[in-house]
CSV table of C-alpha atoms in Angstrom, one decimal:
chain,number,residue,atom,x,y,z
Q,20,MET,CA,-39.0,-3.8,-26.9
Q,21,ASP,CA,-38.6,-0.1,-26.6
Q,22,LEU,CA,-35.3,-0.6,-24.8
Q,23,ILE,CA,-34.0,-2.8,-27.6
Q,24,GLU,CA,-35.2,-0.4,-30.2
Q,25,GLY,CA,-33.5,2.5,-28.3
Q,26,SER,CA,-30.3,0.6,-28.0
Q,27,GLY,CA,-30.4,-0.2,-31.7
Q,28,LYS,CA,-30.8,3.4,-32.6
Q,29,HIS,CA,-27.9,4.4,-30.3
Q,30,PHE,CA,-25.7,1.7,-31.9
Q,31,ALA,CA,-26.7,2.8,-35.5
Q,32,ILE,CA,-25.9,6.4,-34.7
Q,33,GLY,CA,-22.6,5.3,-33.1
Q,34,MET,CA,-21.6,3.4,-36.2
Q,35,ILE,CA,-22.3,6.4,-38.4
Q,36,VAL,CA,-20.3,8.6,-36.2
Q,37,LEU,CA,-17.5,6.1,-36.0
Q,38,ALA,CA,-17.4,5.7,-39.8
Q,39,ALA,CA,-17.2,9.5,-40.2
Q,40,ILE,CA,-14.4,9.7,-37.7
Q,41,ILE,CA,-12.4,6.9,-39.4
Q,42,VAL,CA,-12.8,8.6,-42.8
Q,43,MET,CA,-11.5,11.8,-41.3
Q,44,LEU,CA,-8.5,10.1,-39.7
Q,45,PHE,CA,-7.5,8.7,-43.1
Q,46,THR,CA,-8.1,11.9,-45.1
Q,47,LEU,CA,-8.1,15.1,-42.9
Q,48,PRO,CA,-4.4,14.9,-41.7
Q,49,GLU,CA,-3.1,15.3,-45.2
Q,50,TYR,CA,-4.9,18.6,-45.6
Q,51,VAL,CA,-3.6,20.1,-42.3
Q,52,GLY,CA,0.0,19.0,-42.9
Q,53,LEU,CA,0.1,15.9,-40.6
Q,54,GLU,CA,1.7,12.8,-42.0
Q,55,LEU,CA,0.0,9.9,-40.3
Q,56,THR,CA,1.1,6.4,-41.2
Q,57,ILE,CA,-1.3,3.6,-41.9
Q,58,GLY,CA,-0.4,2.2,-38.4
Q,59,MET,CA,-1.3,5.5,-36.8
Q,60,ALA,CA,-4.6,5.9,-38.6
Q,61,LEU,CA,-5.6,2.3,-37.8
Q,62,THR,CA,-4.7,2.3,-34.1
Q,63,MET,CA,-6.3,5.7,-33.6
Q,64,SER,CA,-9.5,4.2,-35.3
Q,65,VAL,CA,-9.6,1.4,-32.8
Q,66,LEU,CA,-9.1,3.8,-29.9
Q,67,VAL,CA,-11.8,6.2,-31.1
Q,68,GLY,CA,-14.1,3.3,-32.0
Q,69,MET,CA,-13.9,1.9,-28.5
Q,70,TYR,CA,-15.1,5.2,-27.0
Q,71,VAL,CA,-17.8,5.7,-29.6
Q,72,ILE,CA,-19.2,2.2,-28.9
Q,73,LEU,CA,-18.8,2.7,-25.1
Q,74,ILE,CA,-21.2,5.7,-25.5
Q,75,THR,CA,-23.8,3.4,-27.1
Q,76,GLU,CA,-23.5,1.0,-24.2
Q,77,ILE,CA,-24.3,-2.0,-26.5
Q,78,ILE,CA,-21.2,-3.9,-25.5
Q,79,HIS,CA,-19.8,-4.2,-21.9
Q,80,ARG,CA,-16.7,-2.1,-21.5
Q,81,THR,CA,-14.6,-5.1,-20.5
Q,82,THR,CA,-15.5,-7.1,-23.6
Q,83,LEU,CA,-14.9,-4.1,-25.7
Q,84,ALA,CA,-11.5,-3.4,-24.3
Q,85,LEU,CA,-10.3,-7.0,-24.7
Q,86,PHE,CA,-11.6,-7.1,-28.3
Q,87,GLY,CA,-10.0,-3.7,-29.0
Q,88,ALA,CA,-6.7,-5.0,-27.6
Q,89,LEU,CA,-6.9,-8.0,-30.0
Q,90,LEU,CA,-7.5,-5.6,-33.0
Q,91,ILE,CA,-4.5,-3.5,-31.9
Q,92,LEU,CA,-2.3,-6.6,-31.9
Q,93,ILE,CA,-3.4,-7.6,-35.4
Q,94,ILE,CA,-2.8,-4.0,-36.7
Q,95,LEU,CA,0.7,-3.7,-35.1
Q,96,ILE,CA,1.7,-7.1,-36.6
Q,97,TYR,CA,0.1,-6.3,-40.0
Q,98,THR,CA,1.8,-3.0,-40.3
Q,99,GLY,CA,5.2,-4.3,-39.1
Q,100,LEU,CA,5.3,-2.2,-36.0
Q,101,ILE,CA,6.0,-5.4,-33.9
Q,102,PRO,CA,7.1,-8.8,-35.1
Q,103,VAL,CA,4.7,-11.8,-34.4
Q,104,HIS,CA,7.1,-13.4,-32.0
Q,105,ASP,CA,7.2,-10.2,-29.9
Q,106,SER,CA,3.4,-10.0,-29.4
Q,107,VAL,CA,3.4,-11.5,-26.0
Q,108,SER,CA,6.3,-9.3,-24.9
Q,109,PHE,CA,4.4,-6.3,-26.2
Q,110,VAL,CA,1.2,-7.1,-24.2
Q,111,ILE,CA,3.2,-7.7,-21.0
Q,112,GLY,CA,5.1,-4.5,-21.5
Q,113,ALA,CA,1.9,-2.5,-22.3
Q,114,ILE,CA,0.0,-3.5,-19.2
Q,115,ASP,CA,0.8,-1.3,-16.2
Q,116,PHE,CA,1.1,-4.1,-13.6
Q,117,ASN,CA,1.9,-1.5,-11.0
Q,118,THR,CA,-1.6,-0.1,-11.4
Q,119,ILE,CA,-3.2,-3.6,-11.7
Q,120,GLY,CA,-1.3,-4.8,-8.6
Q,121,LEU,CA,-2.2,-1.8,-6.6
Q,122,LEU,CA,-5.9,-2.3,-7.5
Q,123,LEU,CA,-5.8,-6.0,-6.7
Q,124,GLY,CA,-4.0,-5.6,-3.4
Q,125,MET,CA,-6.3,-2.8,-2.2
Q,126,MET,CA,-9.5,-4.6,-3.3
Q,127,ILE,CA,-8.5,-7.6,-1.2
Q,128,ILE,CA,-7.6,-5.4,1.9
Q,129,VAL,CA,-10.8,-3.3,1.6
Q,130,GLY,CA,-12.9,-6.4,0.9
Q,131,ILE,CA,-11.7,-8.0,4.1
Q,132,LEU,CA,-12.3,-4.7,5.9
Q,133,SER,CA,-15.9,-4.7,4.7
Q,134,GLU,CA,-16.4,-8.0,6.5
Q,135,THR,CA,-16.0,-6.2,9.9
Q,136,GLY,CA,-19.0,-3.9,9.5
Q,137,ILE,CA,-16.9,-0.8,9.7
Q,138,PHE,CA,-18.5,0.7,6.6
Q,139,GLN,CA,-22.0,0.4,8.1
Q,140,TYR,CA,-20.6,2.1,11.2
Q,141,ILE,CA,-19.2,5.0,9.3
Q,142,ALA,CA,-22.4,5.2,7.2
Q,143,ILE,CA,-24.6,5.7,10.2
Q,144,ARG,CA,-22.2,8.2,11.7
Q,145,ALA,CA,-22.1,10.2,8.5
Q,146,ALA,CA,-25.9,10.1,8.0
Q,147,LYS,CA,-26.4,11.3,11.6
Q,148,MET,CA,-24.0,14.2,11.1
Q,149,ALA,CA,-25.8,15.2,8.0
Q,150,LYS,CA,-29.2,14.7,9.7
Q,151,GLY,CA,-30.5,13.1,6.6
Q,152,ASN,CA,-29.8,16.2,4.4
Q,153,VAL,CA,-28.6,14.9,1.0
Q,154,TRP,CA,-26.7,18.2,0.3
Q,155,LYS,CA,-24.9,18.1,3.6
Q,156,LEU,CA,-24.2,14.4,3.1
Q,157,MET,CA,-22.7,15.1,-0.4
Q,158,ILE,CA,-20.4,17.9,1.1
Q,159,LEU,CA,-19.3,15.7,4.0
Q,160,LEU,CA,-18.5,12.7,1.8
Q,161,SER,CA,-16.8,14.8,-0.9
Q,162,ILE,CA,-14.5,16.5,1.7
Q,163,ILE,CA,-13.6,13.2,3.2
Q,164,THR,CA,-12.8,11.8,-0.2
Q,165,ALA,CA,-10.7,14.7,-1.3
Q,166,VAL,CA,-8.7,14.9,1.9
Q,167,VAL,CA,-8.0,11.1,2.0
Q,168,SER,CA,-7.2,11.1,-1.7
Q,169,ALA,CA,-4.3,13.6,-1.1
Q,170,PHE,CA,-2.6,11.2,1.2
Q,171,LEU,CA,-3.8,7.9,-0.2
Q,172,ASP,CA,-4.1,7.2,-3.9
Q,173,ASN,CA,-7.5,8.0,-5.2
Q,174,VAL,CA,-8.3,4.4,-6.3
Q,175,THR,CA,-7.9,3.2,-2.7
Q,176,THR,CA,-10.0,6.1,-1.5
Q,177,VAL,CA,-13.0,5.3,-3.6
Q,178,LEU,CA,-12.6,1.6,-2.6
Q,179,LEU,CA,-13.1,2.8,0.9
Q,180,ILE,CA,-15.7,5.5,0.5
Q,181,VAL,CA,-18.1,4.1,-2.1
Q,182,PRO,CA,-19.3,1.1,0.1
Q,183,VAL,CA,-19.9,3.7,2.9
Q,184,THR,CA,-22.0,5.8,0.5
Q,185,ILE,CA,-24.1,2.9,-0.6
Q,186,SER,CA,-24.7,1.9,3.0
Q,187,VAL,CA,-25.8,5.5,3.8
Q,188,ALA,CA,-28.1,5.5,0.8
Q,189,ARG,CA,-29.6,2.2,1.7
Q,190,ILE,CA,-30.4,3.4,5.3
Q,191,LEU,CA,-32.0,6.6,4.1
Q,192,ASN,CA,-33.6,4.9,1.0
Q,193,ILE,CA,-32.1,7.4,-1.5
Q,194,ASN,CA,-30.4,6.9,-4.8
Q,195,PRO,CA,-26.6,7.1,-4.2
Q,196,ILE,CA,-25.5,7.8,-7.8
Q,197,SER,CA,-25.2,11.6,-7.4
Q,198,LEU,CA,-23.2,11.1,-4.2
Q,199,ILE,CA,-20.8,8.6,-5.9
Q,200,LEU,CA,-20.3,10.9,-8.9
Q,201,ALA,CA,-19.4,13.8,-6.5
Q,202,GLU,CA,-16.9,11.5,-4.8
Q,203,ILE,CA,-15.3,10.5,-8.0
Q,204,PHE,CA,-14.8,14.2,-8.9
Q,205,ALA,CA,-13.5,14.9,-5.4
Q,206,SER,CA,-11.0,12.0,-5.5
Q,207,ASN,CA,-9.5,13.3,-8.8
Q,208,ILE,CA,-9.2,16.8,-7.6
Q,209,GLY,CA,-8.0,15.9,-4.1
Q,210,GLY,CA,-5.5,13.5,-5.5
Q,211,THR,CA,-3.8,16.3,-7.5
Q,212,ALA,CA,-2.5,17.9,-4.3
Q,213,THR,CA,0.3,15.5,-3.6
Q,214,LEU,CA,2.8,13.3,-5.3
Q,215,ILE,CA,1.1,10.1,-4.1
Q,216,GLY,CA,-2.5,11.2,-4.7
Q,217,ASP,CA,-2.6,10.1,-8.4
Q,218,PRO,CA,-0.2,7.9,-10.4
Q,219,PRO,CA,0.7,10.7,-13.0
Q,220,ASN,CA,2.0,12.8,-10.1
Q,221,ILE,CA,4.4,10.1,-9.1
Q,222,MET,CA,5.7,9.9,-12.7
Q,223,ILE,CA,6.0,13.7,-12.9
Q,224,GLY,CA,7.8,14.0,-9.6
Q,225,SER,CA,10.3,11.2,-10.5
Q,226,ALA,CA,11.0,12.8,-13.9
Q,227,ALA,CA,11.4,16.3,-12.7
Q,228,GLY,CA,13.0,15.6,-9.3
Q,229,ILE,CA,10.2,17.3,-7.4
Q,230,SER,CA,10.0,16.5,-3.7
Q,231,PHE,CA,6.8,15.6,-1.9
Q,232,ILE,CA,6.8,19.0,0.0
Q,233,ASP,CA,7.6,21.1,-3.1
Q,234,PHE,CA,4.8,19.5,-5.1
Q,235,ALA,CA,2.3,19.9,-2.3
Q,236,ASN,CA,3.3,23.5,-1.8
Q,237,ARG,CA,2.8,24.3,-5.4
Q,238,MET,CA,-0.4,22.3,-6.0
Q,239,THR,CA,-2.4,22.6,-2.7
Q,240,PRO,CA,-3.7,26.2,-3.3
Q,241,GLU,CA,-5.0,25.3,-6.8
Q,242,VAL,CA,-6.7,22.2,-5.4
Q,243,VAL,CA,-8.2,23.8,-2.3
Q,244,ILE,CA,-9.6,26.9,-4.1
Q,245,THR,CA,-10.9,24.9,-7.1
Q,246,PHE,CA,-12.5,22.3,-4.8
Q,247,ALA,CA,-14.2,24.9,-2.7
Q,248,ILE,CA,-15.7,26.7,-5.8
Q,249,SER,CA,-16.7,23.3,-7.3
Q,250,PHE,CA,-19.4,22.9,-4.6
Q,251,VAL,CA,-21.4,25.6,-6.5
Q,252,LEU,CA,-21.2,23.4,-9.6
Q,253,LEU,CA,-22.3,20.3,-7.6
Q,254,LYS,CA,-25.2,22.2,-6.2
Q,255,PHE,CA,-26.4,23.2,-9.7
Q,256,MET,CA,-25.7,19.9,-11.4
Q,257,PHE,CA,-27.3,17.7,-8.8
Q,258,ARG,CA,-30.1,20.1,-7.9
Q,259,LYS,CA,-32.8,17.5,-8.7
Q,260,ASP,CA,-31.1,14.7,-6.9
Q,261,LEU,CA,-30.6,16.9,-3.9
Q,262,LYS,CA,-34.4,17.2,-3.5
Q,263,GLN,CA,-34.7,13.6,-2.5
Q,264,LYS,CA,-36.5,13.1,0.8
Q,265,PRO,CA,-34.7,10.6,2.9
Q,266,GLU,CA,-36.7,8.2,4.9
Q,267,HIS,CA,-36.2,6.8,8.4
Q,268,VAL,CA,-34.2,9.9,9.6
Q,269,GLU,CA,-35.8,9.7,13.0
Q,270,ARG,CA,-35.2,6.0,13.3
Q,271,LEU,CA,-31.6,6.6,12.1
Q,272,GLN,CA,-30.9,8.7,15.2
Q,273,GLU,CA,-32.0,5.8,17.4
Q,274,ILE,CA,-29.6,3.3,15.8
Q,275,ASP,CA,-26.5,2.3,17.8
Q,276,GLU,CA,-23.7,2.3,15.2
Q,277,ASN,CA,-21.4,0.5,17.5
Q,278,LYS,CA,-23.5,-2.7,17.1
Q,279,GLU,CA,-22.7,-2.7,13.4
Q,280,ILE,CA,-19.1,-3.8,14.2
Q,281,LYS,CA,-19.3,-7.5,13.6
Q,282,ASP,CA,-15.8,-8.6,14.3
Q,283,ARG,CA,-13.6,-6.3,16.4
Q,284,VAL,CA,-10.5,-8.6,16.3
Q,285,LEU,CA,-10.7,-8.7,12.5
Q,286,LEU,CA,-11.2,-4.9,12.4
Q,287,LYS,CA,-8.1,-4.3,14.5
Q,288,LYS,CA,-5.9,-6.6,12.4
Q,289,THR,CA,-7.2,-5.1,9.2
Q,290,MET,CA,-6.7,-1.5,10.4
Q,291,ILE,CA,-3.2,-2.2,11.5
Q,292,VAL,CA,-2.3,-3.6,8.1
Q,293,LEU,CA,-4.1,-0.8,6.2
Q,294,LEU,CA,-2.4,1.9,8.3
Q,295,ALA,CA,1.0,0.3,7.6
Q,296,VAL,CA,0.2,0.2,3.9
Q,297,ILE,CA,-0.7,3.9,3.9
Q,298,VAL,CA,2.5,4.8,5.8
Q,299,LEU,CA,4.5,2.8,3.3
Q,300,PHE,CA,2.7,4.6,0.4
Q,301,VAL,CA,3.9,7.9,1.8
Q,302,VAL,CA,7.5,6.9,2.1
Q,303,HIS,CA,7.6,4.5,-0.9
Q,304,GLY,CA,9.8,7.0,-2.8
Q,305,PHE,CA,12.5,6.8,-0.2
Q,306,LEU,CA,12.2,3.0,0.0
Q,307,GLU,CA,12.2,2.7,-3.8
Q,308,VAL,CA,9.5,0.1,-3.6
Q,309,GLU,CA,6.5,0.3,-6.0
Q,310,VAL,CA,3.1,0.9,-4.6
Q,311,SER,CA,1.8,-2.3,-6.1
Q,312,ILE,CA,4.3,-4.4,-4.1
Q,313,ILE,CA,3.2,-2.6,-1.0
Q,314,ALA,CA,-0.5,-3.2,-1.6
Q,315,LEU,CA,0.0,-6.9,-2.6
Q,316,ALA,CA,2.3,-7.4,0.4
Q,317,GLY,CA,-0.4,-5.9,2.7
Q,318,ALA,CA,-3.0,-8.2,1.2
Q,319,ALA,CA,-0.7,-11.2,1.7
Q,320,VAL,CA,0.0,-10.4,5.3
Q,321,LEU,CA,-3.7,-9.7,6.0
Q,322,LEU,CA,-4.7,-13.1,4.5
Q,323,LEU,CA,-2.1,-14.8,6.7
Q,324,ILE,CA,-2.9,-13.2,10.0
Q,325,THR,CA,-6.7,-13.4,9.6
Q,326,LYS,CA,-6.6,-16.9,8.2
Q,327,MET,CA,-9.4,-16.0,5.8
Q,328,ARG,CA,-10.0,-18.4,2.9
Q,329,PRO,CA,-8.6,-16.8,-0.3
Q,330,GLU,CA,-11.7,-17.5,-2.3
Q,331,LYS,CA,-13.7,-15.5,0.2
Q,332,ALA,CA,-11.3,-12.6,0.0
Q,333,PHE,CA,-11.1,-12.8,-3.8
Q,334,HIS,CA,-14.8,-12.5,-4.1
Q,335,HIS,CA,-14.4,-8.8,-3.4
Q,336,VAL,CA,-12.0,-8.3,-6.3
Q,337,GLU,CA,-13.6,-6.6,-9.4
Q,338,TRP,CA,-12.1,-8.9,-12.0
Q,339,PRO,CA,-13.9,-7.3,-14.9
Q,340,THR,CA,-12.4,-3.9,-14.0
Q,341,LEU,CA,-8.9,-5.3,-13.8
Q,342,LEU,CA,-9.4,-6.9,-17.3
Q,343,PHE,CA,-10.8,-3.7,-18.7
Q,344,PHE,CA,-7.6,-1.9,-17.5
Q,345,ALA,CA,-5.4,-4.6,-19.1
Q,346,GLY,CA,-7.2,-4.2,-22.4
Q,347,LEU,CA,-7.2,-0.4,-22.3
Q,348,PHE,CA,-3.4,-0.4,-21.6
Q,349,VAL,CA,-2.8,-2.5,-24.6
Q,350,ILE,CA,-4.9,-0.3,-26.9
Q,351,VAL,CA,-3.3,2.9,-25.7
Q,352,SER,CA,0.2,1.4,-25.9
Q,353,GLY,CA,-0.6,0.4,-29.5
Q,354,VAL,CA,-1.5,4.0,-30.4
Q,355,GLU,CA,1.7,5.1,-28.6
Q,356,ALA,CA,3.8,2.6,-30.4
Q,357,SER,CA,2.5,3.9,-33.8
Q,358,GLY,CA,3.8,7.3,-32.9
Q,359,ALA,CA,0.5,9.1,-33.2
Q,360,PHE,CA,0.5,10.6,-29.7
Q,361,GLU,CA,4.0,12.1,-30.1
Q,362,ILE,CA,3.2,13.6,-33.5
Q,363,ILE,CA,-0.1,15.2,-32.2
Q,364,ALA,CA,1.6,16.6,-29.1
Q,365,HIS,CA,4.6,18.0,-31.0
Q,366,GLU,CA,2.4,19.6,-33.7
Q,367,ALA,CA,0.1,21.2,-31.0
Q,368,LEU,CA,3.1,22.6,-29.1
Q,369,LYS,CA,4.5,24.2,-32.2
Q,370,ILE,CA,1.6,26.7,-32.0
Q,371,THR,CA,2.9,28.3,-28.7
Q,372,GLY,CA,6.5,28.9,-29.7
Q,373,ASP,CA,8.6,30.0,-26.7
Q,374,ASP,CA,5.7,31.7,-24.8
Q,375,LEU,CA,5.5,30.2,-21.3
Q,376,ALA,CA,1.9,31.2,-20.6
Q,377,ALA,CA,0.6,29.9,-24.0
Q,378,THR,CA,2.6,26.6,-23.5
Q,379,MET,CA,1.2,26.1,-20.0
Q,380,PHE,CA,-2.4,26.7,-21.2
Q,381,LEU,CA,-1.9,24.3,-24.1
Q,382,ILE,CA,-0.4,21.5,-22.0
Q,383,VAL,CA,-3.2,21.9,-19.4
Q,384,TRP,CA,-6.0,21.7,-21.9
Q,385,MET,CA,-4.5,19.2,-24.2
Q,386,SER,CA,-3.8,16.9,-21.3
Q,387,ALA,CA,-7.3,17.5,-19.8
Q,388,ILE,CA,-9.1,16.7,-23.0
Q,389,VAL,CA,-7.0,13.7,-23.9
Q,390,SER,CA,-7.0,12.4,-20.3
Q,391,ALA,CA,-10.8,12.5,-20.3
Q,392,PHE,CA,-10.8,9.8,-23.1
Q,393,VAL,CA,-7.4,8.1,-22.6
Q,394,ASP,CA,-6.1,6.9,-19.3
Q,395,ASN,CA,-3.9,9.6,-17.9
Q,396,ILE,CA,-1.0,7.3,-17.1
Q,397,PRO,CA,0.1,6.5,-20.7
Q,398,TRP,CA,-0.6,10.1,-21.7
Q,399,THR,CA,1.6,11.4,-18.9
Q,400,ALA,CA,4.3,9.0,-20.0
Q,401,THR,CA,4.1,10.4,-23.5
Q,402,MET,CA,4.2,14.0,-22.4
Q,403,ILE,CA,7.1,13.8,-20.0
Q,404,PRO,CA,9.8,13.5,-22.7
Q,405,ILE,CA,8.1,16.1,-24.8
Q,406,ILE,CA,8.2,18.6,-21.9
Q,407,GLN,CA,11.8,17.7,-21.2
Q,408,ASN,CA,12.7,18.5,-24.8
Q,409,ILE,CA,10.8,21.8,-24.8
Q,410,SER,CA,12.5,22.8,-21.6
Q,411,LEU,CA,16.0,22.2,-23.1
Q,412,ASP,CA,15.3,24.3,-26.2
Q,413,PRO,CA,17.4,27.5,-25.8
Q,414,SER,CA,14.6,29.9,-26.8
Q,415,PHE,CA,12.3,28.4,-24.2
Q,416,ALA,CA,14.9,27.8,-21.5
Q,417,ASN,CA,15.1,31.6,-20.8
Q,418,ALA,CA,11.4,31.7,-20.1
Q,419,ILE,CA,11.7,29.2,-17.2
Q,420,SER,CA,15.2,30.2,-16.0
Q,421,GLY,CA,13.9,32.0,-12.9
Q,422,PHE,CA,11.8,29.0,-11.6
Q,423,THR,CA,13.0,26.4,-9.1
Q,424,HIS,CA,10.8,23.9,-10.9
Q,425,ASN,CA,9.5,24.1,-14.4
Q,426,PRO,CA,5.8,25.3,-14.3
Q,427,LEU,CA,5.0,23.0,-17.2
Q,428,TRP,CA,5.2,20.0,-14.9
Q,429,TYR,CA,2.4,21.4,-12.7
Q,430,ALA,CA,0.4,22.3,-15.8
Q,431,LEU,CA,0.7,18.6,-16.9
Q,432,ALA,CA,-0.4,17.4,-13.4
Q,433,ILE,CA,-3.5,19.6,-13.4
Q,434,GLY,CA,-4.5,18.6,-16.9
Q,435,ALA,CA,-3.9,14.9,-16.5
Q,436,ASP,CA,-5.5,14.7,-13.0
Q,437,PHE,CA,-8.5,17.0,-13.5
Q,438,GLY,CA,-9.1,15.6,-17.0
Q,439,GLY,CA,-10.0,12.3,-15.5
Q,440,ASN,CA,-13.3,13.7,-14.4
Q,441,GLY,CA,-14.4,14.2,-18.0
Q,442,THR,CA,-15.6,10.7,-18.8
Q,443,LEU,CA,-16.2,7.3,-17.2
Q,444,VAL,CA,-12.9,5.9,-18.5
Q,445,GLY,CA,-10.9,9.0,-17.8
Q,446,SER,CA,-9.5,7.8,-14.4
Q,447,SER,CA,-8.8,4.6,-12.6
Q,448,ALA,CA,-10.8,5.9,-9.6
Q,449,GLY,CA,-13.8,6.6,-11.7
Q,450,LEU,CA,-13.8,3.1,-13.2
Q,451,VAL,CA,-13.4,1.4,-9.9
Q,452,ALA,CA,-16.2,3.5,-8.3
Q,453,VAL,CA,-18.6,2.8,-11.2
Q,454,ALA,CA,-17.8,-0.9,-11.0
Q,455,LEU,CA,-18.6,-0.9,-7.2
Q,456,ALA,CA,-21.8,1.0,-7.8
Q,457,GLU,CA,-22.8,-1.5,-10.6
Q,458,LYS,CA,-22.1,-4.4,-8.3
Q,459,HIS,CA,-24.5,-3.1,-5.7
Q,460,GLY,CA,-27.3,-2.5,-8.2
Q,461,HIS,CA,-26.7,1.1,-9.1
Q,462,PRO,CA,-25.2,1.2,-12.7
Q,463,ILE,CA,-23.7,4.4,-13.9
Q,464,PHE,CA,-23.8,4.6,-17.7
Q,465,PHE,CA,-21.2,6.3,-19.9
Q,466,ARG,CA,-23.7,8.9,-21.1
Q,467,THR,CA,-24.8,9.7,-17.5
Q,468,PHE,CA,-21.2,10.3,-16.5
Q,469,LEU,CA,-20.4,12.3,-19.6
Q,470,VAL,CA,-23.3,14.7,-19.1
Q,471,ARG,CA,-22.2,15.5,-15.5
Q,472,GLY,CA,-18.5,14.9,-15.7
Q,473,PHE,CA,-17.4,16.7,-18.8
Q,474,PRO,CA,-18.9,20.2,-17.9
Q,475,TYR,CA,-17.5,19.7,-14.4
Q,476,MET,CA,-14.1,18.9,-15.8
Q,477,ILE,CA,-14.1,22.0,-18.1
Q,478,ALA,CA,-15.1,24.3,-15.3
Q,479,THR,CA,-12.7,23.1,-12.6
Q,480,THR,CA,-9.8,22.9,-15.1
Q,481,LEU,CA,-10.5,26.5,-16.1
Q,482,ILE,CA,-10.4,27.6,-12.5
Q,483,ALA,CA,-7.2,25.7,-11.7
Q,484,THR,CA,-5.5,27.0,-14.8
Q,485,MET,CA,-6.3,30.6,-13.9
Q,486,ILE,CA,-5.0,30.1,-10.4
Q,487,LEU,CA,-1.8,28.5,-11.7
Q,488,TYR,CA,-1.3,31.3,-14.2
Q,489,PHE,CA,-1.6,34.0,-11.6
Q,490,ARG,CA,0.6,32.2,-9.1
Q,491,VAL,CA,3.3,31.7,-11.8
Q,492,LEU,CA,3.0,35.4,-12.9
Q,493,PHE,CA,3.0,37.0,-9.5
Q,494,LEU,CA,4.1,34.6,-6.7
Q,495,TRP,CA,6.6,32.1,-7.9
């Protein structure tokens, strides 16, 4: 009864906040000189409404995203932004099937890999190295996550590392939520280091003509220094969770992890396919093949050579998460189609004029805040043409004439990637990790993530922004 009453209160508060925001969207822009159309105001209301209701946790995020997508379609048709007969084409075009395909393929591969017992093996090895110390375990798993995320997209990384974490926690009889949150943060920071670490980086590299080596050379110092300092934040934020007293530490040392490998033949086949997929991820730019095709091809080959029944492999796929992404893509694309994102970005960038430092700071922070609440892929797609237009402006072109690559691209990468740590829906990696945790009986609620993630995002983004600024000022 108390839980129901508490949920009712949260929902009531959420509805009041939502009503206030909607009223502001329809009235405030006029007073600050912004001309929002009815389509912009309505689509923004749906987007904001989805996040407000997510915080109340009354409705499951997948249900909410799908219903929000339906409302967006109705609004776009009602306001004449799309004709009725183009609604299916709009939905198909809105959904990023490259992301969906990547997730689906890697979920199948990692799911088959989990059947071998390798995660239990790694879990025992990691727990032994940490000697049952939760803080050491958090550092170890976070470093592994960050490093792997730099060379393998961060979604795939959390698909690999979260089951390991849950196995470790199960052995030591501790709550894994703090460890999983730290890994989500590490995946988004580590993925910023290279072009293939996070989808926005691939988009930026393609638009700006930045090579893998150049991108890594510019971004790695920011990532390494920020990540190292972030352990101080983790130590403070999770100080209560780190006081957990693991059990069975002595018995853990006696466990032979080699016996956890259940099927060595299946393990060899899966590892060969996984390594091939990783190599293809690294060179996919040269091959001009999308990462989703590589992941799905790897899944298909693995199903063929292992002769595993598809329904068994598909049991490992997080279908609610994939549907959530589909709904979210439609909602964000609806807002983008209304022109709201472009107007907001252009108006914000007018503030900085032709000052390089001010423009960099604005792009970083605007991208970080927005990416915390909107998936960073559509936001990056929105910002790319805006940055291109700014760079072509004669007054601003002089400010960047001495650089091999425009620093604004790196500002966008930091903001979009680091911003994903702000909320539960800020990054694909975070959503997938939370879905895995929920599947294993450890739900991570929107509020829980927000309280830890948003301060962490603000602090790490500030550190990275300062490093970027001083490197641009003195070293580039």
